[in-house]
Amino acid sequence: MLSPRKLKYLLLGFTCLLLVAASARAQDDGEDGGLDANAEELCQDRPGDEYFRLSTDGDCRDVVRCDKATEIGVVRLASVKCPTGLAFDIERQTCDWKTNVKNCEQLERPRKVLPILKTDEPICPEGKLSCGNGECVDKELFCNGKPDCKDESDENACTVETDPNRAPDCDPTQCILPDCHCSADGTRIPGGLEPQQVPQMITITFNGAVNIDNIDLYDEIFNGHRVNPNGCQIRGTFFVSHKYTNYSAVQDLHRRGHEISVFSLTHKDDPNYWSQGTYDDWLAEMAGARLIIERFANITDSSIIGVRAPYLRVGGNKQFEMMADQFFNYDASITASLGRVPIWPYTLYFRMPHKCNGNSGNCPSRSHPVWEIVMNELDRRDDPTFDESLPGCHMVDSCSNIQTGDQFARLLRHNFYRHLNSNRAPLGLHFHASWLKSKKEFKEELIKFIEEMLGRTDTYFVTMVQVLKWMQEPTEIPSLRDFDAWKEKCDEKGQPFCSLPNACPLTTRELPGETLRLFTCMECPNNYPWLLDPTGDGFSVRK
Ligand SMILES: *[C@@H]1O[C@H](CO)[C@@H](O)[C@H](O)[C@H]1NC(C)=O
Ligand SMILES: *[C@@H]1O[C@H](CO)[C@@H](O)[C@H](O)[C@H]1NC(C)=O
């Protein structure tokens, strides 16, 4: 993985290629240098967004893709070069450090056989569709996770755009609040309100373990004295991962009215584990993590209803099927690329209203009774009136060009006004605590920003669930002072649940050789809770 510093260097140094988090986006450099002689042939049946090599000679930095959009009927090859020191990974379709790229000898990604879905006359009887080899198979069997065609082509065209069983396009006559919200391009304000009537909601979220490394930061930001225009304390949302988490601290965040959500149990660092996870993987990770939090932070009010995928590696339909079965209400992992107007959260009964963007692109194609609190990318440009456009960034720390407090301050304000002056979609500020703590000025600038915004009468710092409650009952600014859904736990007083948590030293057979401390106000379990044994009682469930 690339360090932020290197990323910055790349971003500033190269216009032909930008690396953003783990996913690269390449901007074509426009040189076609006589490559187009056999473009027609090379580009037949090849998707326009796939990069491939013309030869395996050279230093593995050059790739091309087919550009079919330029002029009607003309296909050309657009070439891209990775920056020096990097190589292009054909499998992952991204530039990476040379040592990480193992497929320089490979010209292209292995082609998959596609089903024959678009034909003038149907090939198959009603209710069936054609595999790549002409075999007819029941429509429902397409994209169900197991091959049914002999050539397995039924599982090869399953994106949000191509899955034959995909969710229908938004139908506003069918999709009605409070349970459903959609619009053709995702930008419509719920309840038909005018932008000026809508509060600018800001959601501050943190990902990862809650522990001694960051409790002080959370206490400083949410110090109990900062209040929204309705008189209630500002709130944040914490996507908590299990390992190293201090559950007594989680219990206290919850007591003070913050929202606790899950960020998985293991937070495994293999991205494919998440993108390609099975239903049972997602179940063990997310329902398991919730069970652990509920037990060891003694959260008994069923308020843990949100999920964020580690590395924002969305797990496609499997993840969302699990969520619906387990009464998880919303996901907050899908990113929408930076556009002119930001996108409001939406329900997934209907098809998602924007392109599946970001890490591996495994967005749910089917209909799910789950909300998506979409992460709108931030505009990271230092001087938006002057700088050329750059791809947006979803987590604030992935805006790698933000290096100083001043830059961060401008980022916050510019994006705030971008939302405020358009459709007032909630502004998500998503952090890892370690980034905010990496420079004192970052934390100070965030606090300055919060205090400045709290001087306004139209701006609220709320949790994800509070956003959903507002959307389900769209309420104009003047009526918000009495908006009951935002009054719960308005002004939390009282004392932490225990003054001295148990510091349970624990092991588990699942993590041989590791002894971990679990801090909790509750009783110590026998084992460190882990995938097969989330309660820590011992292995009751075996796979
Ligand atoms: C765990 O959290 C509690 C509550 O915030 C705190 O009092 C305690 O010092 C923390 N323990 C450690 C080791 O972080
Ligand atoms: C856990 O929370 C419940 C409900 O808030 C409370 O009644 C109970 O005493 C707590 N349990 C322990 C062991 O602290």
Coordinates of C-alpha atoms and ligand atoms in Angstrom, one line a residue:
M1 CA 0.0 0.0 0.0
L2 CA 1.2 3.5 -0.7
S3 CA 1.9 5.9 2.1
P4 CA 0.1 9.2 2.1
R5 CA 3.4 11.1 1.6
K6 CA 4.2 9.1 -1.5
L7 CA 0.7 9.6 -2.7
K8 CA 1.0 13.3 -2.4
Y9 CA 4.1 13.3 -4.4
L10 CA 2.4 11.2 -7.1
L11 CA -0.6 13.5 -7.1
L12 CA 1.4 16.6 -7.5
G13 CA 4.0 15.1 -9.8
F14 CA 2.0 13.3 -12.4
T15 CA -1.0 14.4 -14.3
C16 CA -1.3 11.2 -16.3
L17 CA -2.1 9.0 -13.4
L18 CA -3.6 9.5 -10.0
L19 CA -3.6 7.0 -7.3
V20 CA -6.4 7.3 -4.8
A21 CA -6.4 5.0 -1.8
A22 CA -5.9 1.5 -3.1
S23 CA -7.7 2.2 -6.3
A24 CA -6.1 3.8 -9.3
R25 CA -7.9 5.9 -11.7
A26 CA -6.1 6.7 -14.8
Q27 CA -6.6 9.7 -16.9
D28 CA -5.7 9.2 -20.5
D29 CA -2.9 11.3 -21.6
G30 CA -4.4 11.8 -25.0
E31 CA -1.4 10.5 -27.0
D32 CA -2.3 7.8 -29.3
G33 CA 1.1 7.6 -31.0
G34 CA 0.0 5.4 -34.0
L35 CA -1.3 2.7 -31.8
D36 CA -4.7 2.6 -33.5
A37 CA -3.8 0.5 -36.5
N38 CA -5.4 -2.6 -35.1
A39 CA -7.6 -1.0 -32.5
E40 CA -10.8 -2.3 -34.0
E41 CA -9.6 -5.8 -33.7
L42 CA -8.1 -5.4 -30.2
C43 CA -11.2 -3.8 -28.9
Q44 CA -13.8 -6.2 -30.1
D45 CA -15.9 -7.3 -27.2
R46 CA -13.6 -5.6 -24.8
P47 CA -15.1 -3.2 -22.2
G48 CA -13.9 0.4 -22.4
D49 CA -12.7 0.5 -18.8
E50 CA -10.4 -2.5 -19.0
Y51 CA -6.6 -1.8 -19.3
F52 CA -4.4 -4.2 -21.1
R53 CA -0.8 -4.4 -22.3
L54 CA 0.2 -4.3 -26.0
S55 CA 3.5 -6.1 -25.2
T56 CA 5.3 -7.6 -22.2
D57 CA 8.6 -5.9 -23.2
G58 CA 9.6 -2.9 -21.2
D59 CA 9.2 -2.0 -17.6
C60 CA 5.6 -3.0 -17.1
R61 CA 4.3 0.6 -16.8
D62 CA 2.4 1.0 -20.1
V63 CA -1.1 -0.1 -20.7
V64 CA -3.9 0.9 -23.0
R65 CA -7.7 0.8 -23.0
C66 CA -10.2 1.1 -25.7
D67 CA -11.8 4.4 -26.2
K68 CA -15.0 4.1 -28.1
A69 CA -16.7 7.3 -27.2
T70 CA -14.6 9.8 -29.0
E71 CA -16.2 9.9 -32.4
I72 CA -19.0 7.7 -33.7
G73 CA -17.6 4.6 -35.2
V74 CA -14.0 5.4 -34.4
V75 CA -12.2 3.2 -31.9
R76 CA -8.8 4.4 -30.6
L77 CA -6.5 3.1 -28.0
A78 CA -5.8 5.5 -25.1
S79 CA -2.5 4.9 -23.4
V80 CA -1.6 5.2 -19.8
K81 CA 1.8 5.0 -18.0
C82 CA 2.3 4.3 -14.4
P83 CA 4.7 6.7 -12.6
T84 CA 8.4 5.6 -12.3
G85 CA 8.9 2.9 -9.8
L86 CA 5.4 1.5 -10.2
A87 CA 4.0 -1.2 -12.5
F88 CA 0.6 -1.9 -13.8
D89 CA -1.2 -4.8 -12.2
I90 CA -3.4 -6.4 -14.8
E91 CA -5.5 -8.4 -12.4
R92 CA -6.3 -5.5 -10.1
Q93 CA -6.3 -2.9 -12.8
T94 CA -4.2 -0.5 -10.9
C95 CA -0.7 0.8 -10.5
D96 CA 1.3 -0.5 -7.6
W97 CA 4.9 -0.8 -6.4
K98 CA 6.8 -3.0 -8.8
T99 CA 7.5 -5.7 -6.2
N100 CA 3.7 -6.1 -5.6
V101 CA 2.9 -6.7 -9.2
K102 CA 3.2 -10.4 -10.2
N103 CA 1.6 -10.4 -13.7
C104 CA 3.9 -8.3 -15.9
E105 CA 4.1 -11.3 -18.2
Q106 CA 0.4 -11.3 -18.7
L107 CA -1.1 -9.2 -21.6
E108 CA -4.7 -9.0 -20.4
R109 CA -7.1 -10.1 -17.7
P110 CA -8.4 -13.6 -18.5
R111 CA -11.6 -13.1 -20.5
K112 CA -14.7 -14.5 -19.1
V113 CA -17.5 -15.9 -21.2
L114 CA -20.5 -13.6 -21.1
P115 CA -24.1 -14.7 -21.3
I116 CA -26.1 -13.5 -24.4
L117 CA -28.5 -11.1 -22.8
K118 CA -29.2 -8.5 -25.4
T119 CA -30.7 -9.8 -28.6
D120 CA -33.4 -8.5 -30.9
E121 CA -35.4 -11.7 -30.7
P122 CA -35.4 -13.7 -27.5
I123 CA -33.2 -16.8 -27.9
C124 CA -34.8 -18.7 -25.0
P125 CA -38.4 -19.4 -23.9
E126 CA -40.0 -17.0 -21.4
G127 CA -38.4 -17.0 -18.0
K128 CA -35.1 -18.3 -19.3
L129 CA -32.0 -16.6 -20.6
S130 CA -29.2 -17.6 -22.8
C131 CA -25.7 -18.7 -21.5
G132 CA -22.7 -17.8 -23.6
N133 CA -23.0 -21.1 -25.4
G134 CA -26.6 -20.7 -26.3
E135 CA -27.9 -23.0 -23.5
C136 CA -31.1 -21.7 -21.9
V137 CA -31.2 -21.5 -18.1
D138 CA -33.8 -20.1 -15.7
K139 CA -33.5 -16.4 -15.3
E140 CA -33.5 -16.6 -11.5
L141 CA -30.3 -18.8 -11.6
F142 CA -28.3 -16.0 -13.1
C143 CA -26.0 -14.3 -10.6
N144 CA -27.0 -16.5 -7.7
G145 CA -23.4 -17.1 -6.7
K146 CA -23.1 -20.6 -8.3
P147 CA -22.6 -21.5 -11.9
D148 CA -25.5 -23.1 -13.7
C149 CA -24.5 -22.7 -17.3
K150 CA -22.0 -25.2 -18.5
D151 CA -19.7 -22.4 -19.5
E152 CA -20.4 -20.7 -16.2
S153 CA -21.4 -17.5 -18.0
D154 CA -24.4 -17.0 -15.8
E155 CA -22.1 -15.7 -13.1
N156 CA -20.0 -13.4 -15.3
A157 CA -22.3 -10.4 -15.9
C158 CA -23.6 -9.5 -12.4
T159 CA -23.0 -5.8 -11.9
V160 CA -25.6 -3.3 -11.0
E161 CA -26.0 -2.6 -14.7
T162 CA -26.0 -6.2 -16.0
D163 CA -27.5 -8.6 -13.4
P164 CA -30.7 -9.9 -15.1
N165 CA -32.3 -10.0 -11.7
R166 CA -31.2 -6.5 -10.7
A167 CA -33.4 -4.1 -8.7
P168 CA -35.7 -2.0 -10.9
D169 CA -35.0 1.6 -11.6
C170 CA -36.4 4.1 -9.0
D171 CA -40.2 4.4 -9.2
P172 CA -41.2 7.4 -7.2
T173 CA -44.9 6.3 -7.2
Q174 CA -43.9 3.1 -5.4
C175 CA -41.1 4.4 -3.3
I176 CA -42.6 6.4 -0.4
L177 CA -41.3 7.7 2.9
P178 CA -40.8 6.7 5.6
D179 CA -39.6 3.3 4.3
C180 CA -38.3 4.2 0.9
H181 CA -36.4 7.0 -0.7
C182 CA -35.0 7.1 -4.2
S183 CA -34.6 9.5 -7.1
A184 CA -33.4 9.0 -10.6
D185 CA -30.0 10.6 -10.0
G186 CA -30.0 10.4 -6.2
T187 CA -29.9 14.1 -5.6
R188 CA -33.6 14.8 -4.8
I189 CA -34.3 16.2 -1.3
P190 CA -36.8 14.0 0.7
G191 CA -40.3 15.4 1.2
G192 CA -40.0 17.8 -1.7
L193 CA -38.5 20.5 0.5
E194 CA -36.7 23.5 -0.9
P195 CA -33.0 23.6 -0.1
Q196 CA -33.4 26.7 2.1
Q197 CA -35.8 24.8 4.4
V198 CA -33.4 21.9 4.9
P199 CA -30.9 21.8 7.8
Q200 CA -27.3 21.2 6.7
M201 CA -26.6 17.9 8.5
I202 CA -22.9 17.0 9.2
T203 CA -22.0 13.5 10.2
I204 CA -18.7 13.0 11.9
T205 CA -17.7 9.4 11.8
F206 CA -14.7 7.4 13.1
N207 CA -13.6 4.0 12.0
G208 CA -11.7 1.4 14.0
A209 CA -11.0 0.3 17.5
V210 CA -11.9 2.6 20.4
N211 CA -9.1 2.6 22.9
I212 CA -6.5 4.6 24.8
D213 CA -5.0 5.9 21.6
N214 CA -8.1 7.9 20.7
I215 CA -10.5 8.2 23.7
D216 CA -8.9 11.6 24.6
L217 CA -9.6 12.8 21.0
Y218 CA -13.2 11.9 21.2
D219 CA -13.6 13.5 24.6
E220 CA -12.1 16.7 23.3
I221 CA -14.3 16.9 20.2
F222 CA -17.4 15.8 22.0
N223 CA -16.8 17.7 25.2
G224 CA -20.4 18.1 26.2
H225 CA -20.4 21.8 25.8
R226 CA -20.9 22.0 22.0
V227 CA -24.6 22.1 21.2
N228 CA -26.7 22.1 18.0
P229 CA -29.2 24.9 17.4
N230 CA -31.9 22.8 19.1
G231 CA -29.9 22.8 22.4
C232 CA -28.8 19.2 22.2
Q233 CA -25.2 18.1 22.3
I234 CA -23.4 17.4 19.0
R235 CA -23.1 13.7 18.2
G236 CA -20.8 11.4 16.2
T237 CA -21.0 7.9 14.8
F238 CA -18.4 5.2 15.7
F239 CA -17.8 2.3 13.4
V240 CA -16.1 0.0 15.9
S241 CA -13.8 -2.9 15.1
H242 CA -13.3 -5.5 17.8
K243 CA -9.6 -6.1 18.3
Y244 CA -8.0 -3.8 20.9
T245 CA -11.3 -2.1 21.6
N246 CA -12.0 -0.9 25.1
Y247 CA -15.6 -1.8 25.6
S248 CA -15.9 0.3 28.7
A249 CA -15.1 3.3 26.6
V250 CA -17.6 2.2 24.0
Q251 CA -20.2 1.9 26.7
D252 CA -19.5 5.5 27.7
L253 CA -19.7 6.8 24.2
H254 CA -23.1 5.2 23.9
R255 CA -24.2 6.6 27.3
R256 CA -23.3 10.1 26.1
G257 CA -25.6 9.7 23.0
H258 CA -23.2 8.8 20.3
E259 CA -24.0 6.1 17.8
I260 CA -22.2 2.8 17.9
S261 CA -22.1 0.8 14.6
V262 CA -20.0 -2.1 13.4
F263 CA -16.9 -2.1 11.4
S264 CA -16.3 -5.9 11.6
L265 CA -14.9 -8.4 14.0
T266 CA -11.5 -9.2 12.5
H267 CA -10.9 -6.2 10.2
K268 CA -8.8 -8.7 8.2
D269 CA -6.4 -6.9 5.9
D270 CA -7.1 -9.1 2.8
P271 CA -9.4 -6.9 0.7
N272 CA -10.7 -9.8 -1.3
Y273 CA -12.0 -11.4 1.9
W274 CA -14.5 -8.6 2.1
S275 CA -15.3 -8.1 -1.6
Q276 CA -15.8 -11.8 -2.2
G277 CA -16.9 -12.8 1.3
T278 CA -19.7 -15.3 1.6
Y279 CA -23.0 -14.8 3.4
D280 CA -21.5 -16.6 6.4
D281 CA -18.4 -14.5 6.5
W282 CA -20.4 -11.3 6.6
L283 CA -22.7 -12.8 9.2
A284 CA -19.9 -13.9 11.5
E285 CA -18.1 -10.6 11.0
M286 CA -20.9 -8.1 11.5
A287 CA -23.5 -9.9 13.6
G288 CA -20.6 -11.3 15.6
A289 CA -19.1 -7.8 16.2
R290 CA -22.5 -6.5 17.2
L291 CA -23.0 -9.4 19.7
I292 CA -19.6 -8.6 21.2
I293 CA -20.3 -4.9 21.6
E294 CA -23.8 -5.5 23.0
R295 CA -22.4 -7.9 25.6
F296 CA -19.2 -6.2 26.7
A297 CA -20.4 -2.6 26.4
N298 CA -23.8 -3.7 27.8
I299 CA -25.8 -2.0 25.0
T300 CA -29.2 -3.4 25.4
D301 CA -31.4 -1.0 23.4
S302 CA -31.0 -2.6 20.0
S303 CA -29.4 0.6 18.7
I304 CA -26.6 -1.0 16.7
I305 CA -28.1 -1.1 13.3
G306 CA -25.3 0.3 11.0
V307 CA -22.5 -1.5 9.1
R308 CA -19.4 -0.2 7.4
A309 CA -17.2 -2.6 5.4
P310 CA -13.5 -2.6 6.2
Y311 CA -11.5 -0.8 3.5
L312 CA -14.9 0.2 2.2
R313 CA -14.8 -3.2 0.4
V314 CA -18.5 -3.6 -0.1
G315 CA -19.6 -7.3 -0.2
G316 CA -22.2 -7.1 -2.9
N317 CA -25.6 -8.8 -2.5
K318 CA -24.2 -11.2 0.1
Q319 CA -23.5 -8.4 2.5
F320 CA -26.9 -6.9 2.1
E321 CA -28.8 -10.1 2.3
M322 CA -27.1 -10.8 5.6
M323 CA -27.9 -7.2 6.8
A324 CA -31.6 -7.5 5.9
D325 CA -31.8 -10.9 7.7
Q326 CA -30.1 -9.5 10.8
F327 CA -32.0 -6.3 11.0
F328 CA -29.1 -4.1 10.1
N329 CA -30.8 -0.9 8.9
Y330 CA -28.1 0.8 7.0
D331 CA -24.7 0.5 5.3
A332 CA -22.3 3.3 5.1
S333 CA -19.6 2.0 2.8
I334 CA -20.6 2.8 -0.8
T335 CA -18.9 5.9 -2.2
A336 CA -20.3 8.2 -4.9
S337 CA -17.7 9.9 -7.0
L338 CA -17.4 13.6 -6.8
G339 CA -20.1 15.2 -8.8
R340 CA -21.7 18.6 -9.2
V341 CA -24.4 17.9 -6.8
P342 CA -24.0 15.5 -3.8
I343 CA -26.2 12.5 -3.3
W344 CA -28.7 11.9 -0.5
P345 CA -28.9 8.6 1.3
Y346 CA -31.2 6.2 -0.4
T347 CA -32.9 2.9 0.1
L348 CA -31.8 -0.1 -2.0
Y349 CA -35.3 -1.4 -2.8
F350 CA -34.6 0.2 -6.2
R351 CA -31.4 0.4 -8.1
M352 CA -28.7 2.6 -6.7
P353 CA -28.7 6.0 -8.4
H354 CA -25.0 6.4 -9.2
K355 CA -22.1 4.4 -10.6
C356 CA -20.6 1.8 -8.4
N357 CA -17.4 3.6 -7.5
G358 CA -14.3 2.7 -5.5
N359 CA -12.7 -0.4 -4.1
S360 CA -13.5 -3.3 -6.3
G361 CA -16.9 -2.2 -7.3
N362 CA -18.9 -5.0 -5.8
C363 CA -22.1 -3.0 -5.1
P364 CA -25.4 -4.8 -4.5
S365 CA -27.4 -5.2 -7.7
R366 CA -30.5 -6.7 -6.2
S367 CA -33.3 -5.1 -4.2
H368 CA -32.6 -5.0 -0.4
P369 CA -34.7 -3.4 2.4
V370 CA -31.6 -1.5 3.6
W371 CA -30.6 2.2 3.6
E372 CA -27.4 3.3 2.0
I373 CA -25.9 6.3 3.7
V374 CA -23.7 7.0 0.7
M375 CA -20.3 8.5 1.2
N376 CA -20.1 11.5 -1.1
E377 CA -16.5 12.2 -2.1
L378 CA -15.0 15.4 -0.9
D379 CA -13.6 18.0 -3.3
R380 CA -10.0 18.2 -2.2
R381 CA -8.8 21.0 -4.3
D382 CA -6.9 23.6 -2.5
D383 CA -8.3 26.4 -4.6
P384 CA -11.5 25.3 -6.3
T385 CA -11.8 28.4 -8.4
F386 CA -8.4 27.8 -9.9
D387 CA -7.1 24.2 -9.7
E388 CA -8.0 21.7 -12.3
S389 CA -10.3 19.0 -11.3
L390 CA -9.0 16.1 -9.2
P391 CA -10.8 13.0 -8.2
G392 CA -12.5 13.3 -4.9
C393 CA -11.7 11.5 -1.7
H394 CA -14.0 9.6 0.6
M395 CA -12.2 9.3 4.0
V396 CA -10.7 12.6 4.9
D397 CA -7.3 10.9 5.3
S398 CA -7.5 9.7 1.8
C399 CA -7.4 13.3 0.6
S400 CA -3.6 12.9 0.6
N401 CA -2.9 16.3 -0.6
I402 CA -4.1 17.8 2.7
Q403 CA -0.9 18.3 4.6
T404 CA -1.4 21.4 6.7
G405 CA -4.0 22.7 9.0
D406 CA -4.8 25.6 6.6
Q407 CA -5.5 23.2 3.8
F408 CA -7.7 21.1 6.0
A409 CA -9.6 24.2 7.1
R410 CA -10.2 25.1 3.5
L411 CA -11.3 21.6 2.7
L412 CA -13.9 21.6 5.4
R413 CA -15.4 25.0 4.5
H414 CA -15.3 24.5 0.8
N415 CA -17.1 21.2 1.0
F416 CA -19.6 22.5 3.6
Y417 CA -20.6 25.3 1.3
R418 CA -20.7 23.0 -1.7
H419 CA -23.4 21.0 0.1
L420 CA -25.1 23.9 1.7
N421 CA -25.5 25.8 -1.6
S422 CA -26.7 22.9 -3.6
N423 CA -29.2 20.3 -2.3
R424 CA -28.0 20.2 1.3
A425 CA -27.3 16.4 1.2
P426 CA -25.7 15.5 4.6
L427 CA -22.0 16.2 4.6
G428 CA -20.1 13.2 5.8
L429 CA -16.7 13.8 7.5
H430 CA -15.2 10.4 7.9
F431 CA -12.0 10.0 9.9
H432 CA -9.5 7.6 11.3
A433 CA -8.6 9.0 14.7
S434 CA -4.9 8.5 14.0
W435 CA -5.0 10.9 11.1
L436 CA -6.6 13.7 13.2
K437 CA -4.0 13.0 15.9
S438 CA -1.1 13.0 13.5
K439 CA -0.9 16.8 13.6
K440 CA -2.1 18.9 16.4
E441 CA -3.4 21.5 13.9
F442 CA -5.8 19.0 12.3
K443 CA -7.6 18.5 15.5
E444 CA -7.6 22.2 16.3
E445 CA -8.9 23.0 12.8
L446 CA -11.7 20.5 13.1
I447 CA -12.8 21.9 16.5
K448 CA -12.6 25.5 15.0
F449 CA -14.8 24.4 12.1
I450 CA -17.4 22.8 14.4
E451 CA -17.6 25.9 16.6
E452 CA -17.9 28.2 13.6
M453 CA -20.7 26.1 12.1
L454 CA -22.5 25.9 15.4
G455 CA -22.8 29.7 15.2
R456 CA -25.2 29.1 12.4
T457 CA -28.9 28.3 12.9
D458 CA -29.2 25.9 10.0
T459 CA -26.4 23.4 10.8
Y460 CA -26.5 20.3 12.9
F461 CA -23.9 17.7 13.8
V462 CA -25.8 14.5 14.0
T463 CA -25.5 10.7 13.9
M464 CA -26.3 8.4 10.9
V465 CA -29.5 7.3 12.6
Q466 CA -30.5 11.0 13.2
V467 CA -30.0 11.6 9.5
L468 CA -32.3 8.7 8.7
K469 CA -34.9 9.9 11.2
W470 CA -34.9 13.3 9.6
M471 CA -35.3 11.8 6.1
Q472 CA -38.2 9.7 7.3
E473 CA -39.9 12.8 8.6
P474 CA -38.5 15.8 6.7
T475 CA -38.8 18.8 8.9
E476 CA -38.1 22.4 8.1
I477 CA -35.5 24.4 10.0
P478 CA -37.8 26.5 12.2
S479 CA -39.6 23.3 13.4
L480 CA -36.4 21.5 14.3
R481 CA -36.3 22.9 17.8
D482 CA -39.2 20.6 18.6
F483 CA -38.2 17.7 16.4
D484 CA -38.6 14.9 18.9
A485 CA -36.4 12.4 17.0
W486 CA -33.4 14.7 17.6
K487 CA -34.3 15.3 21.2
E488 CA -33.5 11.8 22.6
K489 CA -30.6 11.8 25.0
C490 CA -30.4 15.5 24.3
D491 CA -28.3 16.5 27.2
E492 CA -26.6 13.5 28.7
K493 CA -25.4 13.9 32.2
G494 CA -24.5 11.3 34.8
Q495 CA -21.4 9.2 35.4
P496 CA -19.6 6.5 33.5
F497 CA -21.0 3.1 34.2
C498 CA -17.9 1.9 36.1
S499 CA -14.9 3.8 37.2
L500 CA -12.5 0.9 36.9
P501 CA -13.2 -1.5 34.1
N502 CA -12.0 -5.1 34.3
A503 CA -8.9 -5.6 32.2
C504 CA -9.4 -9.2 31.2
P505 CA -6.2 -10.8 29.9
L506 CA -7.5 -13.4 27.4
T507 CA -6.5 -15.8 24.7
T508 CA -8.4 -17.7 22.0
R509 CA -7.5 -20.8 20.1
E510 CA -8.3 -18.8 17.0
L511 CA -5.3 -16.4 17.6
P512 CA -2.6 -18.7 18.8
G513 CA 0.1 -17.1 20.8
E514 CA -1.7 -13.8 21.4
T515 CA -2.9 -12.6 24.7
L516 CA -5.2 -9.6 24.4
R517 CA -6.7 -7.4 27.0
L518 CA -10.4 -6.9 26.9
F519 CA -11.5 -3.8 28.9
T520 CA -15.1 -4.0 30.0
C521 CA -17.4 -3.0 32.9
M522 CA -19.0 -6.5 32.5
E523 CA -17.6 -9.8 33.7
C524 CA -14.6 -11.2 32.0
P525 CA -15.4 -14.0 29.5
N526 CA -13.3 -17.2 29.4
N527 CA -11.7 -16.5 26.1
Y528 CA -11.0 -13.6 23.9
P529 CA -14.1 -13.3 21.7
W530 CA -13.4 -14.1 18.1
L531 CA -15.1 -15.4 15.0
L532 CA -16.1 -18.9 16.0
D533 CA -16.6 -17.9 19.6
P534 CA -18.0 -14.3 19.7
T535 CA -19.3 -14.5 23.3
G536 CA -15.9 -15.8 24.6
D537 CA -17.8 -18.6 26.4
G538 CA -15.9 -21.3 24.6
F539 CA -16.4 -23.0 21.3
S540 CA -20.1 -23.7 21.1
V541 CA -20.3 -23.3 17.4
R542 CA -18.0 -25.3 15.2
K543 CA -17.7 -25.0 11.5
Ligands
LIG1 C1 -10.9 2.1 29.0 O1 -12.0 3.1 28.9 C2 -12.4 3.6 30.2 C3 -13.6 4.5 30.0 O2 -13.3 5.5 29.1 C4 -11.2 4.3 30.8 O3 -11.6 4.8 32.1 C5 -10.1 3.4 30.9 O4 -8.9 4.1 31.4 C6 -9.7 2.8 29.6 N1 -8.7 1.8 29.8 C7 -7.7 1.7 28.9 C8 -6.5 0.8 29.3 O5 -7.6 2.3 27.9
LIG2 C1 -26.7 -3.6 31.7 O1 -27.7 -2.6 31.2 C2 -29.0 -2.9 31.7 C3 -30.0 -2.0 31.1 O2 -29.4 -0.7 30.8 C4 -28.9 -2.7 33.3 O3 -30.2 -2.9 33.8 C5 -28.0 -3.7 33.8 O4 -27.8 -3.5 35.2 C6 -26.6 -3.6 33.2 N1 -25.9 -4.8 33.5 C7 -24.7 -4.8 34.2 C8 -24.1 -6.1 34.6 O5 -24.2 -3.8 34.5

